[in-house]
mmCIF file of C-alpha atoms in Angstrom:
data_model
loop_
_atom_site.group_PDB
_atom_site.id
_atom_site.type_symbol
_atom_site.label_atom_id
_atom_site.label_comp_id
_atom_site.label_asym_id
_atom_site.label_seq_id
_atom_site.Cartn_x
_atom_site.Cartn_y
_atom_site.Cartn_z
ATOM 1 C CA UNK A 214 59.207 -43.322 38.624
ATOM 2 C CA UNK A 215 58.734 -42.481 42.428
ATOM 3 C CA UNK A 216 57.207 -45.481 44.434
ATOM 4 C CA UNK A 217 55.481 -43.887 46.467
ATOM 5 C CA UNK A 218 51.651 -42.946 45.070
ATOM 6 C CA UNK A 219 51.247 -39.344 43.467
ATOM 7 C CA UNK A 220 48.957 -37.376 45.762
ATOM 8 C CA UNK A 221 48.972 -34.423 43.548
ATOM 9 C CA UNK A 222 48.804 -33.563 39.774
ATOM 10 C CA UNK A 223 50.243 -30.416 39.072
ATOM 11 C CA UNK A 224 50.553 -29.311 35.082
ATOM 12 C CA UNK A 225 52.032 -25.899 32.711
ATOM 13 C CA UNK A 226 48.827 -24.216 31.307
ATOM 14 C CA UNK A 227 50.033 -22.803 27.750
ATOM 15 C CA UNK A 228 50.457 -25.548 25.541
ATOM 16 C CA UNK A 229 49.266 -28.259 28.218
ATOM 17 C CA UNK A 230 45.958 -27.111 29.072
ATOM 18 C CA UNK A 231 45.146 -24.503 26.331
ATOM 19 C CA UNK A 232 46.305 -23.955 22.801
ATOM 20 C CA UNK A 233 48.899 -21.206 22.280
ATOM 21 C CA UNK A 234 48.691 -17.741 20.989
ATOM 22 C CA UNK A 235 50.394 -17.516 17.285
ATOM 23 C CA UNK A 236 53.743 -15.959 17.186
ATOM 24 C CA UNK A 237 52.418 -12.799 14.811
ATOM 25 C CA UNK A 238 49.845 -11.990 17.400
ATOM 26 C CA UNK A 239 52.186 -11.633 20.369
ATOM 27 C CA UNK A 240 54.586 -9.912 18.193
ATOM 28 C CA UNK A 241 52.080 -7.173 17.645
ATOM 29 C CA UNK A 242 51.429 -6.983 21.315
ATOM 30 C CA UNK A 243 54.944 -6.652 22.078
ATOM 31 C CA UNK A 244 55.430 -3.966 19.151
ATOM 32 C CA UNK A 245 52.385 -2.061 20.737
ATOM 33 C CA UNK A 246 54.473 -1.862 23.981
ATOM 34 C CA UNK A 247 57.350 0.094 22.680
ATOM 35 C CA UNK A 248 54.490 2.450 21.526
ATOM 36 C CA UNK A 249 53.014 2.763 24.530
ATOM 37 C CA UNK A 250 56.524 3.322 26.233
ATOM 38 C CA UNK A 251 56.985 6.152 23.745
ATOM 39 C CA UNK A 252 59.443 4.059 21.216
ATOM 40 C CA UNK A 253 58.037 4.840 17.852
ATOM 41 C CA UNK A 254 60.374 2.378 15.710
ATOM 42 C CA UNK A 255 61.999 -0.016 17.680
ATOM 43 C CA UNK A 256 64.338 -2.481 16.216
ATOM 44 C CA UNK A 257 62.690 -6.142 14.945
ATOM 45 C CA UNK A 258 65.187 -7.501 17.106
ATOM 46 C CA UNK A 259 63.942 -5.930 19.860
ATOM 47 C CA UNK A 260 60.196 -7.092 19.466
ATOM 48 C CA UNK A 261 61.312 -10.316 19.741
ATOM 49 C CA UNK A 262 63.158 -9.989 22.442
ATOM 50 C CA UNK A 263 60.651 -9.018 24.713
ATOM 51 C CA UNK A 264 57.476 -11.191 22.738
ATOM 52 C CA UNK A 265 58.056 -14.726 24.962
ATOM 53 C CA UNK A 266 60.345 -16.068 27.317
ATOM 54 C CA UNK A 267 62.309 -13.201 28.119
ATOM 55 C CA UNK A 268 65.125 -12.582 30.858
ATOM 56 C CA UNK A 269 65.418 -9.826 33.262
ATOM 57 C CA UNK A 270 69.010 -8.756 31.737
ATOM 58 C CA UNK A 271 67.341 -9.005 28.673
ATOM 59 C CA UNK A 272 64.985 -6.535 29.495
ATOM 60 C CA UNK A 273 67.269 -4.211 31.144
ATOM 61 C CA UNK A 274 69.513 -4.321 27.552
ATOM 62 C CA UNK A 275 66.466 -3.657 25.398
ATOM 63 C CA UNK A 276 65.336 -0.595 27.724
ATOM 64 C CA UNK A 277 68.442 0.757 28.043
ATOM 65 C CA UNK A 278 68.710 1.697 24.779
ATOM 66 C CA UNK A 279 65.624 3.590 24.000
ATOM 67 C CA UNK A 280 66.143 5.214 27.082
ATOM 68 C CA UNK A 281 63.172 3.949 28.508
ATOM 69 C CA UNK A 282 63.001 2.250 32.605
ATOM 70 C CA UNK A 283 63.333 -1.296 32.236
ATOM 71 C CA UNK A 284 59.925 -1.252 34.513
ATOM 72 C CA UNK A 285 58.214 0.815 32.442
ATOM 73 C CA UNK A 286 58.426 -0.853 29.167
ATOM 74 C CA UNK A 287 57.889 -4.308 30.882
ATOM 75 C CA UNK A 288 54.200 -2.432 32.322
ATOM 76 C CA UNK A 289 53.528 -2.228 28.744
ATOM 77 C CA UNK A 290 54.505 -5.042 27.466
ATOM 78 C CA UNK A 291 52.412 -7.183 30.353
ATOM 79 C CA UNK A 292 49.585 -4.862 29.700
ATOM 80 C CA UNK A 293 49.570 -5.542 25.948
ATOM 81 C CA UNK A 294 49.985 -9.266 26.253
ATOM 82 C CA UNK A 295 46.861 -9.579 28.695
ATOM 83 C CA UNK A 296 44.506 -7.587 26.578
ATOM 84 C CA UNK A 297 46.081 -9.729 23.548
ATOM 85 C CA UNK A 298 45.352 -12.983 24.999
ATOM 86 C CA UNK A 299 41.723 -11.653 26.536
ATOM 87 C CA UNK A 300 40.726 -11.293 23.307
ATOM 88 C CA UNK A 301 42.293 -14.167 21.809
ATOM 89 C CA UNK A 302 40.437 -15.846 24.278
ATOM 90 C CA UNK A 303 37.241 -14.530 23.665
ATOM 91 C CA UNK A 304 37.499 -15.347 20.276
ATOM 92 C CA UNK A 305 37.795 -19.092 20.530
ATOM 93 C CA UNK A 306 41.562 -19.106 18.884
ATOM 94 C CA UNK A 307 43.155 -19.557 22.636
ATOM 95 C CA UNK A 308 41.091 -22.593 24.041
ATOM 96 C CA UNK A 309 41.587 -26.071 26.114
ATOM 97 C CA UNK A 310 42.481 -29.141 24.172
ATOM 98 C CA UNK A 311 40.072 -32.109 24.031
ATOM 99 C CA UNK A 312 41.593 -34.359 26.121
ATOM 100 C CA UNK A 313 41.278 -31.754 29.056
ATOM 101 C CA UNK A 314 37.877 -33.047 29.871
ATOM 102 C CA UNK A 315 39.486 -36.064 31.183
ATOM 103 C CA UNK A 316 41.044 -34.159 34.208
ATOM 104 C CA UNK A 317 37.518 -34.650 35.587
ATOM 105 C CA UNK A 318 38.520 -38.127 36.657
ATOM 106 C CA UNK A 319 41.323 -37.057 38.485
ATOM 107 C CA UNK A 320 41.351 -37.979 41.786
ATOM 108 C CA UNK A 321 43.959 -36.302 43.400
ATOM 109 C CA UNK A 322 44.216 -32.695 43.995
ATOM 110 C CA UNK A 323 45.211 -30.422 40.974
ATOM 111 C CA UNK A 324 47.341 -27.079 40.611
ATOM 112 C CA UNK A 325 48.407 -24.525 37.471
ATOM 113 C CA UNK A 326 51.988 -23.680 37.228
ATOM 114 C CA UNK A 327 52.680 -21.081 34.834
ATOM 115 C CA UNK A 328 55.083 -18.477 33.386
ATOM 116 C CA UNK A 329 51.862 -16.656 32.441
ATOM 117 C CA UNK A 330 50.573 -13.757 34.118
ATOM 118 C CA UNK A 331 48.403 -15.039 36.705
ATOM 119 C CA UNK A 332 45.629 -12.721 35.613
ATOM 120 C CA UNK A 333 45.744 -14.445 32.338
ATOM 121 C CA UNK A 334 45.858 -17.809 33.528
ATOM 122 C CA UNK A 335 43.008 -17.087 35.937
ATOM 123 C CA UNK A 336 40.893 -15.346 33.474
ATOM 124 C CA UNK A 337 41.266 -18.239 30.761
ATOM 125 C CA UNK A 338 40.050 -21.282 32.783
ATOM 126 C CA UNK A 339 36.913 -18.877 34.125
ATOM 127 C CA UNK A 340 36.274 -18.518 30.346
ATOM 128 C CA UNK A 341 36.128 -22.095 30.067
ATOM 129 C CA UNK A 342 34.880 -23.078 33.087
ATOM 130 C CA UNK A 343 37.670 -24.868 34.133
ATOM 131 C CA UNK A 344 39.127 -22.517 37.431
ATOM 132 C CA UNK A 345 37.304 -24.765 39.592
ATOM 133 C CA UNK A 346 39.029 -28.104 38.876
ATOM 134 C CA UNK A 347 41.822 -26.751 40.055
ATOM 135 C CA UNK A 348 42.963 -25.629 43.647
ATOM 136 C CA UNK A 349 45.687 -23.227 43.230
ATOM 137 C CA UNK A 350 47.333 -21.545 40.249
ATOM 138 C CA UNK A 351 50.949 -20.650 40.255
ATOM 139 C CA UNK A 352 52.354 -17.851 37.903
ATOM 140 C CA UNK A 353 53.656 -14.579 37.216
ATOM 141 C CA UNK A 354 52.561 -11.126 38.649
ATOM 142 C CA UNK A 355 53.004 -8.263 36.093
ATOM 143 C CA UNK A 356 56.131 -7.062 37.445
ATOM 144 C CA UNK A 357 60.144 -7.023 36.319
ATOM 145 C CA UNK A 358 60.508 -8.776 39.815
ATOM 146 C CA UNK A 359 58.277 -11.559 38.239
ATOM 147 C CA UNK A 360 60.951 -12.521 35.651
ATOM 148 C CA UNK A 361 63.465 -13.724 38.470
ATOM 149 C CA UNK A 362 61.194 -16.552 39.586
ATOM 150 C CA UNK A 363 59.972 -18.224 36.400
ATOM 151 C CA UNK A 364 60.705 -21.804 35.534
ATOM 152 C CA UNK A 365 63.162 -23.619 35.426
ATOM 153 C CA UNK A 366 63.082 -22.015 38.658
ATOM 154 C CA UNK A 367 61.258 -24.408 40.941
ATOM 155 C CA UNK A 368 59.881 -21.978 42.815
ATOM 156 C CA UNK A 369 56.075 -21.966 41.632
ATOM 157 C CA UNK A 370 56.008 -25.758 41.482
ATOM 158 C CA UNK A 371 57.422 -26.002 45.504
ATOM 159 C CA UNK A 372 54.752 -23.808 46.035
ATOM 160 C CA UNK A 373 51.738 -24.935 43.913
ATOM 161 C CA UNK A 374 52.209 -28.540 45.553
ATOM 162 C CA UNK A 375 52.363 -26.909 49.238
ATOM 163 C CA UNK A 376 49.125 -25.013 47.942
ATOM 164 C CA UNK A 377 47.582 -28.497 47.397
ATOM 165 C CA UNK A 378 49.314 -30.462 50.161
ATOM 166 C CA UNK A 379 51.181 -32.996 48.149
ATOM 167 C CA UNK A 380 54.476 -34.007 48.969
ATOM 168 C CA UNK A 381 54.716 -36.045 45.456
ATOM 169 C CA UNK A 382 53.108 -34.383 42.928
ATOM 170 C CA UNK A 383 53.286 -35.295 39.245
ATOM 171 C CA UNK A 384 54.410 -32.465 36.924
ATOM 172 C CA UNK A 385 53.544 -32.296 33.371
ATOM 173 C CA UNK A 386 54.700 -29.501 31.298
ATOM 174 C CA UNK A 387 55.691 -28.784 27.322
ATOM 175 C CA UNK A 388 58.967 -27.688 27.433
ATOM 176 C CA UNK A 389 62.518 -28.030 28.621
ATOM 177 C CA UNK A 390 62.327 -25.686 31.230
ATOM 178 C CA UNK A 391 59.245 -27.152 32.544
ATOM 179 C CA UNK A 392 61.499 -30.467 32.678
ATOM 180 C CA UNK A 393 64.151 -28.664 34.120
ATOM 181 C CA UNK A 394 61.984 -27.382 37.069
ATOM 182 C CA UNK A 395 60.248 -30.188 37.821
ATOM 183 C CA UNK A 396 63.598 -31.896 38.655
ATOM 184 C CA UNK A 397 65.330 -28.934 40.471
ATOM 185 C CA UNK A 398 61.625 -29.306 42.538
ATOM 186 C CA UNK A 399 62.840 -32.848 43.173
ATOM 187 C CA UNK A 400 59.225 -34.259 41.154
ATOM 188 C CA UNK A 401 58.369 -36.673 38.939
ATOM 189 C CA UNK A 402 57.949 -34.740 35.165
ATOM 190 C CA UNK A 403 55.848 -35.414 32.141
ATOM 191 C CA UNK A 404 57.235 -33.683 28.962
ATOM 192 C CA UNK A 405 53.574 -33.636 27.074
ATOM 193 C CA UNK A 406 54.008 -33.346 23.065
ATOM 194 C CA UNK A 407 51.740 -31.427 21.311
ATOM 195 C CA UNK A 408 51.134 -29.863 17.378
ATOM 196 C CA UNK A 409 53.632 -27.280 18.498
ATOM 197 C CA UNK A 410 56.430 -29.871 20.141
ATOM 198 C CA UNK A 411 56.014 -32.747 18.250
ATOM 199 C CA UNK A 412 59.773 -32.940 16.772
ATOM 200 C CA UNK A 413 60.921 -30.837 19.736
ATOM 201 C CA UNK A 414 64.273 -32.724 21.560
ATOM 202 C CA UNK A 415 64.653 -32.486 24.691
ATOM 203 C CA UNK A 416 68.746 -31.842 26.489
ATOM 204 C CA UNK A 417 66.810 -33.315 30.029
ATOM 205 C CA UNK A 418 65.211 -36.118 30.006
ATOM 206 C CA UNK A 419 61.964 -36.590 31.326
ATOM 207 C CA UNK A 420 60.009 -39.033 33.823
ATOM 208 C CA UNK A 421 57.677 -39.775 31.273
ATOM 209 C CA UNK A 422 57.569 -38.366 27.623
ATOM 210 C CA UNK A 423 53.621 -38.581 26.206
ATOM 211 C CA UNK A 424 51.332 -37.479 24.108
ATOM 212 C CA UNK A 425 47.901 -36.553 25.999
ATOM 213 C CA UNK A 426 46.431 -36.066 29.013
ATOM 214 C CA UNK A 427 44.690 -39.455 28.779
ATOM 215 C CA UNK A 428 47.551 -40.844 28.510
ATOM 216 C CA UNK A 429 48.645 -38.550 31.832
ATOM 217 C CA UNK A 430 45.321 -39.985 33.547
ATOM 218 C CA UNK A 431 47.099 -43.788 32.925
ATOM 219 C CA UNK A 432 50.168 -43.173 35.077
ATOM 220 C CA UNK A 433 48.785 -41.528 37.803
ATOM 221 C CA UNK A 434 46.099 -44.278 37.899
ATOM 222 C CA UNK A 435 48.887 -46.730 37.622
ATOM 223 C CA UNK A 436 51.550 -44.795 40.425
#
């Protein structure tokens, strides 16, 4: 752990702050994308390609063969996921976990860093009420561009904690590129288990490896 007192909390939104959208559901979004691109029966492969975590070059591959601009299919695919996760949303089956009340005793300043599309991000914690406990969010625009500066790039983290001004923020995300940013970013990281991690191991190792945000609220206290 860094000696020096945290004078920031920074954490991942999907799977840290809200629940995540089930697999099937983003699936369909992603198969409504080829449609919308024009692709009437695009190979199951291909879906999943472009559902989560997907690469630039991946893109490119899966556009270039139905003939379609990388650009445009990722429009539609972007487009599909944010109306997907609106109503998701909406519906109560995208929502924060309980121990998210306690980052109301958090004293230090507090930032989203996010793969998400920002719009997303921004229009879940407004649902919630929860955009205001947090001074900057951190995350995708819906462009190809985008894909070139998502974690484990640190980018969004360097910039979330100059948002906040804190030179030693504490990072807690849910997954091993989360890890892997918050080290390239030269922070302290929190690899936070949830339902969906539980069993999940981890090839770098984290700061701190726990199992709620209370528990979260106990190191920074004790930094």
């Amino acid at each position: 752990m860094t000696s020096q007192q945290y004078d920031g909390l920074l954490l991942d939104h999907d799977g840290v702050i809200v629940t995540l959208c089930s697999q099937h559901v983003l699936r369909d979004a992603a198969l409504g994308a080829f449609a919308d691109a024009g692709v009437s029966d695009p190979n199951p492969d291909d879906v999943d390609t472009i559902t989560i975590r997907v690469s630039e070059d991946e893109l490119c591959a899966v556009a270039k063969r139905y003939d379609v601009t990388p650009d445009r299919l990722w429009q539609c695919r972007e487009d599909r996921i944010e109306t997907t996760l609106r109503t998701e949303t909406i519906a109560g089956r995208k929502a924060p976990y309980d121990d998210v009340a306690c980052l109301e005793r958090v004293e230090v300043p507090r930032g989203i860093v996010s793969n998400n599309q920002t719009r997303i991000v921004d229009f879940v914690l407004r649902e919630y009420g929860l955009r205001g406990q947090f001074g900057t969010i951190r995350a995708r625009e819906p462009t190809r561009a985008s894909l070139r500066e998502k974690k484990p790039n640190p980018t969004y983290l360097e910039a979330a904690a100059t948002d906040i001004g804190s030179s030693n923020p504490l990072y807690v995300g849910d997954s091993e590129s989360d890890v892997v940013a918050g080290q390239r970013a030269g922070f302290d990281t929190v690899f936070l288990r949830r339902e969906h991690n539980a069993t999940s191991h981890l090839e770098t190792e984290p700061m701190a490896d726990l199992e709620s945000l209370e528990a979260v609220l106990e190191l920074l206290n004790d930094s």
